[in-house]
Every structure is written in structure tokens, then in C-alpha cells.
Coordinates of C-alpha atoms in Angstrom, one line a residue:
M19 CA 24.8 16.3 5.5
A20 CA 24.1 20.2 5.2
R21 CA 20.5 20.4 3.1
F22 CA 20.1 22.0 -0.4
F23 CA 18.3 24.8 1.0
E24 CA 21.3 25.4 3.6
I25 CA 23.5 25.2 0.3
S26 CA 21.0 27.8 -1.7
D27 CA 23.0 31.0 -0.6
T28 CA 25.6 29.9 -2.0
F29 CA 24.0 29.6 -5.7
T30 CA 22.7 32.6 -5.3
K31 CA 26.4 34.5 -4.0
F32 CA 27.7 33.0 -7.2
G33 CA 24.7 33.6 -9.3
L34 CA 25.5 37.6 -8.3
A35 CA 28.9 38.0 -8.5
T36 CA 28.6 36.0 -12.3
V37 CA 26.2 38.2 -13.6
F38 CA 27.4 40.8 -12.4
I39 CA 31.3 40.8 -14.0
T40 CA 29.3 39.4 -17.7
N41 CA 26.9 42.0 -17.4
S42 CA 29.1 44.3 -16.5
I43 CA 31.5 43.6 -19.8
L44 CA 28.8 43.4 -21.8
I45 CA 27.4 47.1 -20.6
Y46 CA 31.0 48.7 -21.2
L47 CA 31.5 46.6 -24.9
T48 CA 28.2 47.7 -25.6
L49 CA 28.9 51.1 -25.3
F50 CA 32.3 51.8 -25.8
H51 CA 33.6 49.4 -28.4
I52 CA 30.5 48.0 -30.7
K53 CA 30.0 49.8 -34.0
R54 CA 27.6 48.0 -35.7
I55 CA 24.7 47.7 -33.2
I56 CA 22.8 51.0 -32.9
G57 CA 20.0 53.0 -31.7
V58 CA 17.2 51.0 -30.4
Y59 CA 18.5 48.2 -30.3
K60 CA 21.9 48.7 -28.0
K61 CA 19.6 50.8 -25.7
M62 CA 17.4 48.1 -25.3
I63 CA 20.3 45.5 -25.0
I64 CA 22.3 47.8 -22.0
V65 CA 18.2 47.9 -20.4
V66 CA 18.4 43.8 -20.2
A67 CA 22.2 43.7 -18.8
M68 CA 21.3 45.6 -15.9
M69 CA 18.0 44.3 -15.1
G70 CA 19.8 40.9 -14.5
I71 CA 22.6 43.2 -12.3
T72 CA 18.7 44.7 -10.4
F73 CA 17.2 41.2 -10.6
S74 CA 20.9 38.7 -8.7
S75 CA 20.6 41.7 -6.0
T76 CA 16.7 41.9 -5.1
E77 CA 16.9 37.9 -4.8
L78 CA 20.4 38.2 -2.8
I79 CA 18.0 39.7 -0.7
A80 CA 14.0 38.4 -1.0
R81 CA 16.1 34.0 -1.2
P82 CA 13.2 33.0 -2.1
F83 CA 12.0 29.3 -2.0
V84 CA 9.5 27.6 -2.5
H85 CA 8.4 24.1 -0.6
S86 CA 5.2 21.9 -2.7
F87 CA 2.9 20.7 -0.4
N88 CA -0.4 17.8 -1.7
K89 CA -2.5 21.2 -2.9
G90 CA -1.2 23.9 -2.3
W91 CA 2.8 25.9 -2.0
I92 CA 4.4 27.6 -0.2
F93 CA 7.0 31.1 -1.2
F94 CA 8.5 32.7 1.0
S95 CA 12.2 33.8 1.8
L96 CA 15.4 32.1 3.3
N97 CA 16.5 35.3 4.4
S98 CA 18.3 35.4 7.9
W99 CA 20.4 38.4 7.2
L100 CA 18.1 41.4 7.3
E101 CA 16.9 42.1 10.3
T102 CA 13.7 44.0 9.3
S103 CA 9.8 43.0 9.1
Q104 CA 8.3 40.4 7.6
S105 CA 5.8 43.0 5.0
V106 CA 9.4 44.0 4.3
L107 CA 10.5 40.3 3.0
Q108 CA 7.4 39.8 1.5
I109 CA 8.2 42.7 -0.7
A110 CA 11.4 41.9 -1.8
L111 CA 9.6 38.1 -2.6
A112 CA 6.6 40.4 -4.4
V113 CA 9.4 42.4 -6.6
Y114 CA 12.0 39.4 -7.2
A115 CA 8.8 37.1 -8.8
S116 CA 8.2 40.1 -10.3
M117 CA 11.4 40.7 -12.3
Y118 CA 11.7 37.6 -13.5
L119 CA 9.0 38.3 -15.5
L120 CA 9.5 42.0 -16.4
M121 CA 12.7 39.8 -18.4
M122 CA 10.9 37.7 -19.8
S123 CA 8.7 40.6 -21.6
F124 CA 11.4 42.0 -22.1
I125 CA 12.9 39.1 -24.3
A126 CA 9.4 39.2 -25.9
V127 CA 9.7 42.8 -26.9
Q128 CA 12.7 41.9 -28.3
F129 CA 11.5 39.6 -30.6
L130 CA 8.8 42.1 -31.4
F131 CA 11.0 45.0 -33.0
R132 CA 13.6 42.8 -34.8
Y133 CA 9.9 41.3 -36.3
F134 CA 9.4 44.3 -36.7
T135 CA 12.6 46.0 -38.8
L136 CA 12.9 42.5 -41.3
T137 CA 8.9 43.0 -41.6
S138 CA 8.3 46.7 -41.0
P139 CA 10.7 49.2 -41.0
R140 CA 8.3 51.7 -40.2
T141 CA 6.5 50.2 -37.5
A142 CA 10.5 49.7 -36.3
K143 CA 10.7 53.2 -36.2
R144 CA 8.0 53.6 -33.7
F145 CA 10.4 52.3 -31.0
E146 CA 12.1 55.4 -31.0
G147 CA 11.9 58.3 -29.5
K148 CA 8.9 58.9 -27.1
G149 CA 8.6 55.1 -28.5
M150 CA 10.3 54.2 -25.9
I151 CA 8.3 54.8 -22.8
V152 CA 6.0 52.5 -24.5
W153 CA 9.0 49.4 -24.7
L154 CA 10.0 50.5 -22.1
T155 CA 6.5 50.1 -19.7
Y156 CA 5.0 47.1 -21.0
P157 CA 7.5 45.4 -19.2
V158 CA 6.3 47.0 -16.1
I159 CA 2.8 46.3 -16.0
I160 CA 3.6 42.8 -17.2
G161 CA 6.1 42.7 -14.0
F162 CA 2.9 44.5 -12.0
L163 CA 0.2 41.6 -13.5
Y164 CA 2.6 39.1 -11.9
G165 CA 3.5 40.0 -8.3
G166 CA 0.9 42.3 -7.5
P167 CA -1.9 39.7 -7.3
L168 CA 0.3 38.1 -4.5
F169 CA -0.9 40.5 -2.3
L170 CA -4.6 39.8 -4.1
F171 CA -4.5 35.7 -3.7
G172 CA -1.5 35.1 -1.6
L173 CA -1.2 36.3 1.7
P174 CA -1.0 34.5 4.8
D175 CA -3.9 33.1 6.8
D176 CA -4.9 30.7 9.1
Y177 CA -5.9 28.0 7.0
G178 CA -2.6 28.3 5.1
D179 CA -0.2 28.9 7.3
E180 CA -1.7 25.7 9.1
Y181 CA -1.9 23.7 6.6
F182 CA 2.2 24.6 5.9
R183 CA 3.1 24.8 10.2
Q184 CA 4.1 21.0 9.7
E185 CA 6.1 20.8 6.3
I186 CA 7.9 24.7 7.0
L187 CA 9.8 22.9 10.8
N188 CA 9.9 19.5 9.8
A189 CA 11.7 20.2 6.5
Y190 CA 13.6 23.6 7.4
G191 CA 13.7 24.2 11.3
L192 CA 11.2 27.4 10.9
A193 CA 7.8 28.3 12.8
I194 CA 5.8 29.9 10.4
K195 CA 4.6 32.8 11.5
D196 CA 8.2 34.2 11.6
V197 CA 8.4 33.1 7.4
A198 CA 7.6 35.9 5.4
R199 CA 5.2 34.3 3.3
F200 CA 2.8 33.6 0.8
P201 CA 1.0 30.5 0.6
I202 CA -0.4 28.7 -2.5
I203 CA -3.5 26.0 -2.4
A204 CA -5.9 25.7 -4.8
Y205 CA -8.8 24.2 -2.3
G206 CA -10.0 24.2 0.9
P207 CA -10.9 22.0 3.3
D208 CA -14.3 20.5 1.9
G209 CA -13.4 21.1 -1.8
S210 CA -14.1 25.0 -2.5
L211 CA -12.1 27.3 -4.7
R212 CA -9.5 29.2 -2.9
P213 CA -7.7 32.8 -3.7
G214 CA -4.8 30.5 -4.5
V215 CA -6.5 29.7 -7.2
F216 CA -6.8 33.2 -9.0
F217 CA -2.7 33.5 -8.4
I218 CA -2.3 30.5 -10.6
L219 CA -3.7 31.3 -13.6
S220 CA -3.1 34.9 -13.3
G221 CA 0.0 33.9 -13.4
A222 CA -0.1 31.4 -15.9
A223 CA -1.7 34.1 -18.9
V224 CA 0.3 36.2 -17.8
M225 CA 3.6 34.2 -19.2
I226 CA 1.2 32.3 -22.1
L227 CA 0.6 36.4 -23.3
Q228 CA 4.8 36.2 -23.2
Y229 CA 5.7 32.9 -25.0
A230 CA 3.0 34.0 -27.4
I231 CA 4.6 37.4 -28.0
I232 CA 8.4 34.9 -28.8
I233 CA 6.5 32.1 -30.4
Y234 CA 4.3 34.4 -32.9
C235 CA 7.2 36.7 -33.2
G236 CA 9.8 33.7 -33.8
V237 CA 8.8 31.7 -36.4
R238 CA 7.5 33.7 -38.8
M239 CA 10.6 35.2 -38.7
H240 CA 12.2 32.2 -39.2
L241 CA 9.8 32.6 -41.7
M242 CA 10.6 35.0 -44.0
M243 CA 13.7 36.2 -43.7
S244 CA 14.6 34.4 -46.6
R245 CA 12.7 36.7 -48.8
E246 CA 13.3 40.0 -46.7
F247 CA 16.8 39.0 -46.6
K248 CA 17.3 39.9 -51.0
N249 CA 17.3 42.8 -50.1
L250 CA 20.3 43.1 -47.8
S251 CA 23.9 43.3 -47.7
V252 CA 26.0 40.6 -47.2
P253 CA 26.8 41.9 -43.7
N254 CA 24.1 43.0 -42.7
K255 CA 21.8 39.0 -43.5
K256 CA 25.1 37.3 -41.2
L257 CA 24.8 40.1 -38.6
Q258 CA 20.5 40.0 -38.5
K259 CA 20.7 36.0 -38.4
Q260 CA 23.3 36.4 -35.0
F261 CA 20.9 38.9 -33.7
F262 CA 17.9 35.6 -34.3
R263 CA 19.6 33.4 -32.9
A264 CA 21.0 35.4 -29.8
L265 CA 16.5 35.2 -29.4
V266 CA 16.8 32.6 -29.4
T267 CA 19.4 31.4 -27.4
Q268 CA 17.7 33.9 -24.8
T269 CA 15.3 32.0 -25.1
I270 CA 15.7 28.3 -25.0
A271 CA 18.2 29.4 -21.5
P272 CA 15.4 30.9 -19.1
T273 CA 12.3 28.4 -20.5
V274 CA 14.8 25.0 -19.7
L275 CA 16.4 26.1 -16.6
F276 CA 13.3 27.1 -15.1
V277 CA 9.6 27.9 -16.9
F278 CA 9.0 24.0 -17.8
P279 CA 9.6 22.5 -13.8
A280 CA 8.2 25.7 -12.6
A281 CA 5.5 25.5 -14.8
Y282 CA 4.6 22.5 -12.9
V283 CA 5.1 23.8 -10.2
L284 CA 2.5 26.4 -10.4
M285 CA 0.0 24.2 -11.9
S286 CA 0.5 21.4 -9.7
P287 CA -2.5 22.3 -6.9
L288 CA -4.8 22.8 -9.3
L289 CA -4.4 19.1 -9.6
D290 CA -4.7 18.3 -6.3
I291 CA -2.2 15.1 -5.9
E292 CA -0.5 13.7 -2.6
M293 CA 3.7 15.6 -3.4
N294 CA 5.9 17.2 -0.7
F295 CA 9.4 18.3 -2.3
Q296 CA 11.3 20.9 -1.3
T297 CA 10.9 22.7 -5.0
G298 CA 13.6 25.7 -4.2
W299 CA 16.6 24.5 -6.0
I300 CA 14.7 26.5 -9.4
Y301 CA 15.7 29.8 -8.0
A302 CA 19.3 27.8 -8.3
A303 CA 18.8 27.4 -11.3
L304 CA 17.3 30.3 -12.1
S305 CA 20.3 32.1 -11.2
L306 CA 22.1 31.4 -14.8
F307 CA 19.3 32.9 -16.2
P308 CA 21.1 36.3 -16.4
P309 CA 24.3 35.8 -17.6
I310 CA 24.3 32.6 -19.7
D311 CA 21.4 35.4 -21.3
S312 CA 24.5 38.3 -21.7
I313 CA 27.2 35.4 -22.5
A314 CA 25.1 34.2 -25.2
L315 CA 25.1 37.2 -27.3
M316 CA 28.5 37.8 -27.4
C317 CA 29.5 34.6 -28.2
L318 CA 26.4 33.7 -30.7
V319 CA 27.0 38.3 -32.2
S320 CA 30.6 38.4 -34.0
E321 CA 31.0 41.9 -33.3
Y322 CA 31.3 41.0 -29.4
R323 CA 33.8 37.9 -30.4
N324 CA 35.8 40.4 -32.3
V325 CA 36.5 43.1 -30.2
I326 CA 36.9 41.1 -27.1
K327 CA 39.7 39.2 -28.9
H328 CA 41.8 42.2 -30.0
L329 CA 40.8 43.1 -26.3
F330 CA 42.3 40.8 -24.5
R331 CA 45.2 40.1 -27.5
E332 CA 46.0 43.7 -26.3
L333 CA 45.9 42.9 -22.4
C334 CA 48.3 40.5 -22.5
C335 CA 51.0 42.3 -25.7
I336 CA 49.9 40.3 -28.2
S337 CA 50.2 41.1 -31.5
P338 CA 46.4 43.4 -31.2
K339 CA 44.9 43.0 -34.4
V340 CA 42.1 45.5 -34.5
P341 CA 39.0 43.2 -35.5
D342 CA 37.4 44.2 -39.1
I343 CA 34.2 46.3 -38.7
E344 CA 31.4 45.9 -41.4
L345 CA 28.8 48.5 -42.5
R346 CA 26.9 49.5 -39.8
S347 CA 22.7 47.8 -39.8
S348 CA 20.6 50.0 -40.0
T349 CA 19.2 49.4 -36.6

């Protein structure tokens, strides 16, 4: 019977194929058919869709997996098809880890933009022009702040290799010296703090910052909608509500699929409890995030639904009917 880590490659390939199809459709529709989503938000949708494809492609190269063992966990690569050095695969692992935080921080940026669109249109205008450099750079910095510390605090050493050596051999049939890896261990044999603690704390801080932005903007948007919507037309009210619901769904999906289980894995070494299990299934679940993100947007925003129905009718030669296009939103 195949063990999960042996079939995880199938999940990775399925995720890449799915995200390539769904995100390509989203990009095509946004560029050539969607009329009411314009300006900055249109660019954001396209950038996020491209990030999703890049994220899944990176996963195929990195083949990330995690094994949790007592006061530590090891983040390593199961890539067996790319004949390259461990350093290259370590970089791929770090880029993969960075890409997830990059995408989450981009959702935070979208929340900020939608929040300012409702509460301070003048501030929202700053996202245009040169402001694009800022909102494109911020996610990259956040991603670097997560992936970079892997090389500062997670590089292999003799203690880490010896700590995980037998577990990696027993569970995966691999010699630890032959695996691209980042062993994260909270405490040394004498109870002293190891560098892994600093990676755990820095990673948690970066993640908490993104959720603080998302929660603050989300709550404020929800509370202020009824008041601000008095000045909007009915079509724009509907559109803003759809954007808000899409953003909430795009946040909940990775939170349930990855953040909740990953938070336990990330922080568990600090608890110094006895455990020994494969936690790499988290990455299989995470591979579903990019396509869910795009599908949620296309399902919740009515113009996408209408255009898809229209194109489907044309494709099937069923009395094509042009979807009703309402007034453009200024955002």
C-alpha cells in the first residue's frame, strides 16, 4: 500500500494542472470580457492569478514535505526527478515558503484597497501610477521575511541531522545527508534555545501581521458598508458586496486548508511535546488554494458568471445572449 508521501506528487501535479486552467481562464476573462472591474483592482486580480500559477509551479520543483518529531520539525524536498544540487532545492524550498506568504500578503493588500475604496477614495487613488510599485513590492518583502530566515536559522548542522536521521530513514527510506532540508529545532539537548526558535517566532510574526490587516479591514468594511452604501448606486452596492464576499472566501480557504494546521506544526516545537508524524499532507491541501481562490472570485462576482454563461452558450451554439452589463465601477 502506497504511503501518503509517495502519492503526494500526484496531488502536486493535479494542483498545478487545475490552477493553470482556472487561473488562465480568470486572466482571459478579466482582460478581454470583464468591463466593470477596471483600474487597480483589475491589475490586482491578474497579478494574483499569475502568482497562483507561479506558486504551484514552484511546488512541483521544490516537492516540499514536513516531518514533525518531538521538539522540532524538518522541512525537506522529496524531489527525485531534478538532478541538481541540494543548494538549488533548498532555494526552491525557501521560494515556495516565501510564495505562500507573498500570496497571503497580497490578499491583505486587496483588503486595504477595498477598505480605502469605501472609506477614503483619495487614498485609494494612491494605489495607481507609482503607487503600484508600493503594493507590488510589499508582498515581495513579506515573502522574503519568511523565506530568508530559513537560511539564517534553519540550515543543516550536525545536531539537526543526527536528531532527524533515524526518522527520515525509517519513514521515507532516505539518508538525511542526501536530502535538501531545513531542520527546525527549538531546544538543544541541554534545554538551551536553538536558532530554530527565531525562525518560528519571526514566521509567526509575519503571518500575524497579515491577518491583523485582513481582520481590521474586513471588520471595518463590514461595519461601514451600510453607511457608505447610501451614496452608491444599486449596481455599485451589489458589486462592492460581491468583492467583499470574494475576499472573505479567498481568506477563509487558505486559513482552513493551511494556516490552522500549519500553525500547530510551526509552533509545536516550542511546547516540547512528544510527537512523531508526517505533516507534509498540509502542502497537498495547500495546492488547492490557488484554484479555489480563482473559482471563488468567478462564482461570487456576477459579471464573471454572466460572461461564462454567455461564452458557454456560444460554444455550445445555444442562442447566445449578451449578458447585461451594468454601469462601470470607478474601482
